[in-house]
Tab-separated table of N, CA and C in Angstrom:
chain	number	residue	atom	x	y	z
A	66	MET	N	206.975	258.529	151.817
A	66	MET	CA	205.814	258.186	151.843
A	66	MET	C	205.363	257.552	150.979
A	67	ILE	N	204.131	256.787	151.497
A	67	ILE	CA	203.224	255.547	150.701
A	67	ILE	C	202.204	256.396	150.283
A	68	ARG	N	202.499	256.346	148.596
A	68	ARG	CA	201.065	257.318	147.800
A	68	ARG	C	200.277	255.794	147.748
A	69	ALA	N	199.172	256.208	147.499
A	69	ALA	CA	197.552	255.588	147.762
A	69	ALA	C	198.034	254.336	147.006
A	70	ALA	N	197.541	253.037	147.868
A	70	ALA	CA	198.149	251.985	147.157
A	70	ALA	C	196.851	251.195	146.363
A	71	ALA	N	197.222	250.447	145.290
A	71	ALA	CA	195.974	250.046	144.169
A	71	ALA	C	196.052	248.634	145.115
A	72	PHE	N	194.938	248.258	145.234
A	72	PHE	CA	194.851	247.077	145.918
A	72	PHE	C	194.156	246.145	145.036
A	73	ALA	N	193.672	245.591	144.033
A	73	ALA	CA	193.209	245.186	143.137
A	73	ALA	C	192.937	243.426	143.466
A	74	LEU	N	192.010	243.287	144.315
A	74	LEU	CA	191.463	241.727	143.995
A	74	LEU	C	190.453	240.760	143.285
A	75	SER	N	190.574	239.748	142.662
A	75	SER	CA	189.612	239.129	141.993
A	75	SER	C	189.914	237.613	142.749
A	76	LEU	N	188.241	237.457	142.628
A	76	LEU	CA	188.028	236.028	142.903
A	76	LEU	C	187.955	235.130	141.710
A	77	VAL	N	188.669	234.098	142.158
A	77	VAL	CA	188.627	232.793	141.247
A	77	VAL	C	187.921	231.682	142.079
A	78	GLY	N	187.020	230.982	141.722
A	78	GLY	CA	186.589	229.737	142.180
A	78	GLY	C	187.585	228.892	141.499
A	79	SER	N	188.266	228.496	142.770
A	79	SER	CA	189.344	227.345	142.352
A	79	SER	C	188.582	226.081	142.374
A	80	ASN	N	187.972	225.836	143.767
A	80	ASN	CA	186.908	224.478	143.666
A	80	ASN	C	186.071	224.555	144.792
A	81	ALA	N	185.528	223.654	145.122
A	81	ALA	CA	183.778	223.826	145.908
A	81	ALA	C	184.914	224.119	147.641
A	82	HIS	N	185.795	224.144	147.618
A	82	HIS	CA	186.347	224.213	149.361
A	82	HIS	C	187.542	225.479	149.827
A	83	ALA	N	187.389	226.297	148.881
A	83	ALA	CA	188.479	227.303	148.775
A	83	ALA	C	188.073	228.340	147.652
A	84	ALA	N	188.383	229.611	148.279
A	84	ALA	CA	188.663	230.585	146.928
A	84	ALA	C	190.150	231.779	147.039
A	85	ASP	N	190.274	231.254	145.807
A	85	ASP	CA	191.677	232.322	145.950
A	85	ASP	C	191.818	234.028	145.489
A	86	TYR	N	192.325	234.402	145.986
A	86	TYR	CA	192.545	236.130	146.241
A	86	TYR	C	194.123	236.222	145.298
A	87	TYR	N	193.751	237.315	144.231
A	87	TYR	CA	195.370	237.568	143.676
A	87	TYR	C	195.197	239.287	143.812
A	88	PHE	N	196.221	239.715	144.716
A	88	PHE	CA	196.284	241.239	144.673
A	88	PHE	C	197.782	241.800	144.346
A	89	CYS	N	197.667	242.991	143.985
A	89	CYS	CA	198.729	243.667	143.871
A	89	CYS	C	199.132	245.761	144.913
A	90	TRP	N	200.050	245.300	145.230
A	90	TRP	CA	200.176	246.331	145.484
A	90	TRP	C	201.305	247.628	144.824
A	91	LEU	N	200.950	248.647	145.215
A	91	LEU	CA	201.955	249.641	144.304
A	91	LEU	C	202.156	250.857	145.472
A	92	GLY	N	203.441	250.947	145.773
A	92	GLY	CA	204.319	251.913	146.951
A	92	GLY	C	204.938	252.772	145.979
A	93	ALA	N	205.309	253.825	147.161
A	93	ALA	CA	206.437	254.643	146.523
A	93	ALA	C	207.267	254.502	145.944
A	94	ASN	N	208.524	254.939	145.319
A	94	ASN	CA	209.845	255.021	144.862
A	94	ASN	C	209.697	253.249	144.071
A	95	ASP	N	208.572	253.347	143.103
A	95	ASP	CA	209.003	251.930	142.753
A	95	ASP	C	208.821	250.657	143.294
A	96	TYR	N	208.381	250.619	144.979
A	96	TYR	CA	208.135	249.234	145.285
A	96	TYR	C	206.726	248.959	144.864
A	97	THR	N	206.946	247.710	144.356
A	97	THR	CA	205.514	246.805	144.426
A	97	THR	C	205.426	245.421	145.111
A	98	MET	N	204.704	245.135	145.016
A	98	MET	CA	204.246	243.425	146.086
A	98	MET	C	203.209	243.184	145.165
A	99	ALA	N	203.212	242.026	144.885
A	99	ALA	CA	201.973	241.262	144.481
A	99	ALA	C	201.881	239.741	144.843
A	100	GLY	N	200.620	239.034	145.046
A	100	GLY	CA	200.760	238.205	146.053
A	100	GLY	C	199.170	237.269	145.610
A	101	GLN	N	199.300	236.288	146.680
A	101	GLN	CA	197.893	235.005	146.603
A	101	GLN	C	197.846	235.060	147.466
A	102	MET	N	196.693	234.650	148.279
A	102	MET	CA	195.833	234.044	149.424
A	102	MET	C	194.628	233.169	149.224
A	103	THR	N	194.460	232.238	149.524
A	103	THR	CA	193.585	231.272	149.877
A	103	THR	C	192.535	231.106	150.949
A	104	ILE	N	191.657	231.325	150.578
A	104	ILE	CA	190.690	231.219	152.065
A	104	ILE	C	189.709	229.843	151.358
A	105	ASP	N	189.079	228.914	153.030
A	105	ASP	CA	188.523	228.073	152.618
A	105	ASP	C	187.283	229.110	152.822
A	106	THR	N	186.156	228.168	152.085
A	106	THR	CA	184.798	229.246	151.646
A	106	THR	C	184.030	229.000	152.800
A	107	PRO	N	184.253	228.232	153.536
A	107	PRO	CA	183.170	228.519	155.207
A	107	PRO	C	183.005	229.900	155.781
A	108	ALA	N	184.312	230.106	155.652
A	108	ALA	CA	185.285	231.965	155.925
A	108	ALA	C	184.777	232.705	155.393
A	109	LEU	N	183.995	232.502	154.122
A	109	LEU	CA	183.608	233.832	153.270
A	109	LEU	C	182.148	234.401	153.953
A	110	ASN	N	181.799	233.589	154.735
A	110	ASN	CA	180.423	234.076	155.252
A	110	ASN	C	180.686	235.020	156.722
A	111	LYS	N	181.561	234.811	156.832
A	111	LYS	CA	182.097	235.338	158.327
A	111	LYS	C	181.564	236.918	158.119
A	112	PRO	N	181.831	237.867	158.929
A	112	PRO	CA	181.810	239.319	158.798
A	112	PRO	C	183.705	239.702	158.607
A	113	ILE	N	184.019	239.079	159.731
A	113	ILE	CA	185.557	239.489	159.305
A	113	ILE	C	186.622	238.071	159.069
A	114	VAL	N	187.092	238.151	158.045
A	114	VAL	CA	188.063	237.353	158.180
A	114	VAL	C	189.532	237.265	158.540
A	115	THR	N	189.905	236.423	159.222
A	115	THR	CA	191.533	236.190	160.301
A	115	THR	C	192.338	235.390	159.508
A	116	GLN	N	193.392	235.284	160.018
A	116	GLN	CA	194.862	234.411	159.940
A	116	GLN	C	194.585	233.156	160.323
A	117	ASP	N	193.596	232.850	160.692
A	117	ASP	CA	193.016	231.381	161.090
A	117	ASP	C	192.555	230.746	159.499
A	118	ASP	N	191.774	231.677	159.351
A	118	ASP	CA	190.871	231.428	157.763
A	118	ASP	C	191.591	231.443	156.800
A	119	VAL	N	192.871	231.670	156.504
A	119	VAL	CA	193.934	231.957	155.202
A	119	VAL	C	194.491	230.497	155.613
A	120	THR	N	194.736	229.373	154.191
A	120	THR	CA	194.984	228.272	153.921
A	120	THR	C	196.438	228.306	153.417
A	121	ARG	N	196.554	229.236	152.748
A	121	ARG	CA	197.859	229.780	151.869
A	121	ARG	C	197.946	231.426	151.276
A	122	PHE	N	198.995	231.328	151.954
A	122	PHE	CA	199.879	232.934	151.210
A	122	PHE	C	201.101	233.053	150.744
A	123	LYS	N	201.148	233.810	149.721
A	123	LYS	CA	202.216	233.899	148.799
A	123	LYS	C	202.216	235.399	148.372
A	124	ILE	N	203.244	235.809	148.928
A	124	ILE	CA	203.927	237.441	148.205
A	124	ILE	C	204.979	237.316	147.812
A	125	ALA	N	205.316	238.459	147.166
A	125	ALA	CA	206.366	238.435	146.102
A	125	ALA	C	206.700	239.730	146.378
A	126	GLY	N	208.097	240.583	146.402
A	126	GLY	CA	208.162	242.058	146.524
A	126	GLY	C	209.501	242.553	145.609
A	127	TYR	N	209.575	243.673	145.283
A	127	TYR	CA	210.173	244.250	144.038
A	127	TYR	C	210.295	245.453	144.059
A	128	LEU	N	211.725	246.032	143.691
A	128	LEU	CA	212.132	247.432	143.106
A	128	LEU	C	212.249	247.720	142.042
A	129	GLU	N	211.727	248.623	141.253
A	129	GLU	CA	212.173	248.726	140.150
A	129	GLU	C	211.928	247.669	138.951
A	130	GLY	N	210.719	246.506	139.359
A	130	GLY	CA	210.480	245.164	138.918
A	130	GLY	C	211.615	244.378	139.158
A	131	THR	N	212.877	244.740	139.969
A	131	THR	CA	213.575	243.577	140.035
A	131	THR	C	213.091	243.139	141.363
A	132	LEU	N	213.070	241.694	141.642
A	132	LEU	CA	212.494	240.776	142.739
A	132	LEU	C	213.333	241.166	143.842
A	133	LEU	N	212.849	241.458	145.575
A	133	LEU	CA	213.291	241.727	146.445
A	133	LEU	C	213.853	240.622	147.178
A	134	GLY	N	212.235	239.372	147.106
A	134	GLY	CA	212.639	238.068	147.892
A	134	GLY	C	210.844	237.932	147.638
A	135	LYS	N	211.080	236.644	148.274
A	135	LYS	CA	209.429	235.868	148.084
A	135	LYS	C	209.094	235.353	149.671
A	136	TRP	N	208.292	235.499	149.996
A	136	TRP	CA	207.738	234.879	151.136
A	136	TRP	C	206.432	234.104	151.287
């Protein structure tokens, strides 16, 4: 069972054309993920942001602090 996920987003204005979000997920049995995504600024005014609005996405998965992979 996955325990309650801690999902922290922080907005960092990288430039006038995009916004960067950093996030961390805490799962069960010492699984974690951390990542970043960049969204074009015009999309931030939309009610729903979709994959078409994401210009960059990076994520890394860990088990007990050991890197499992990067995508």
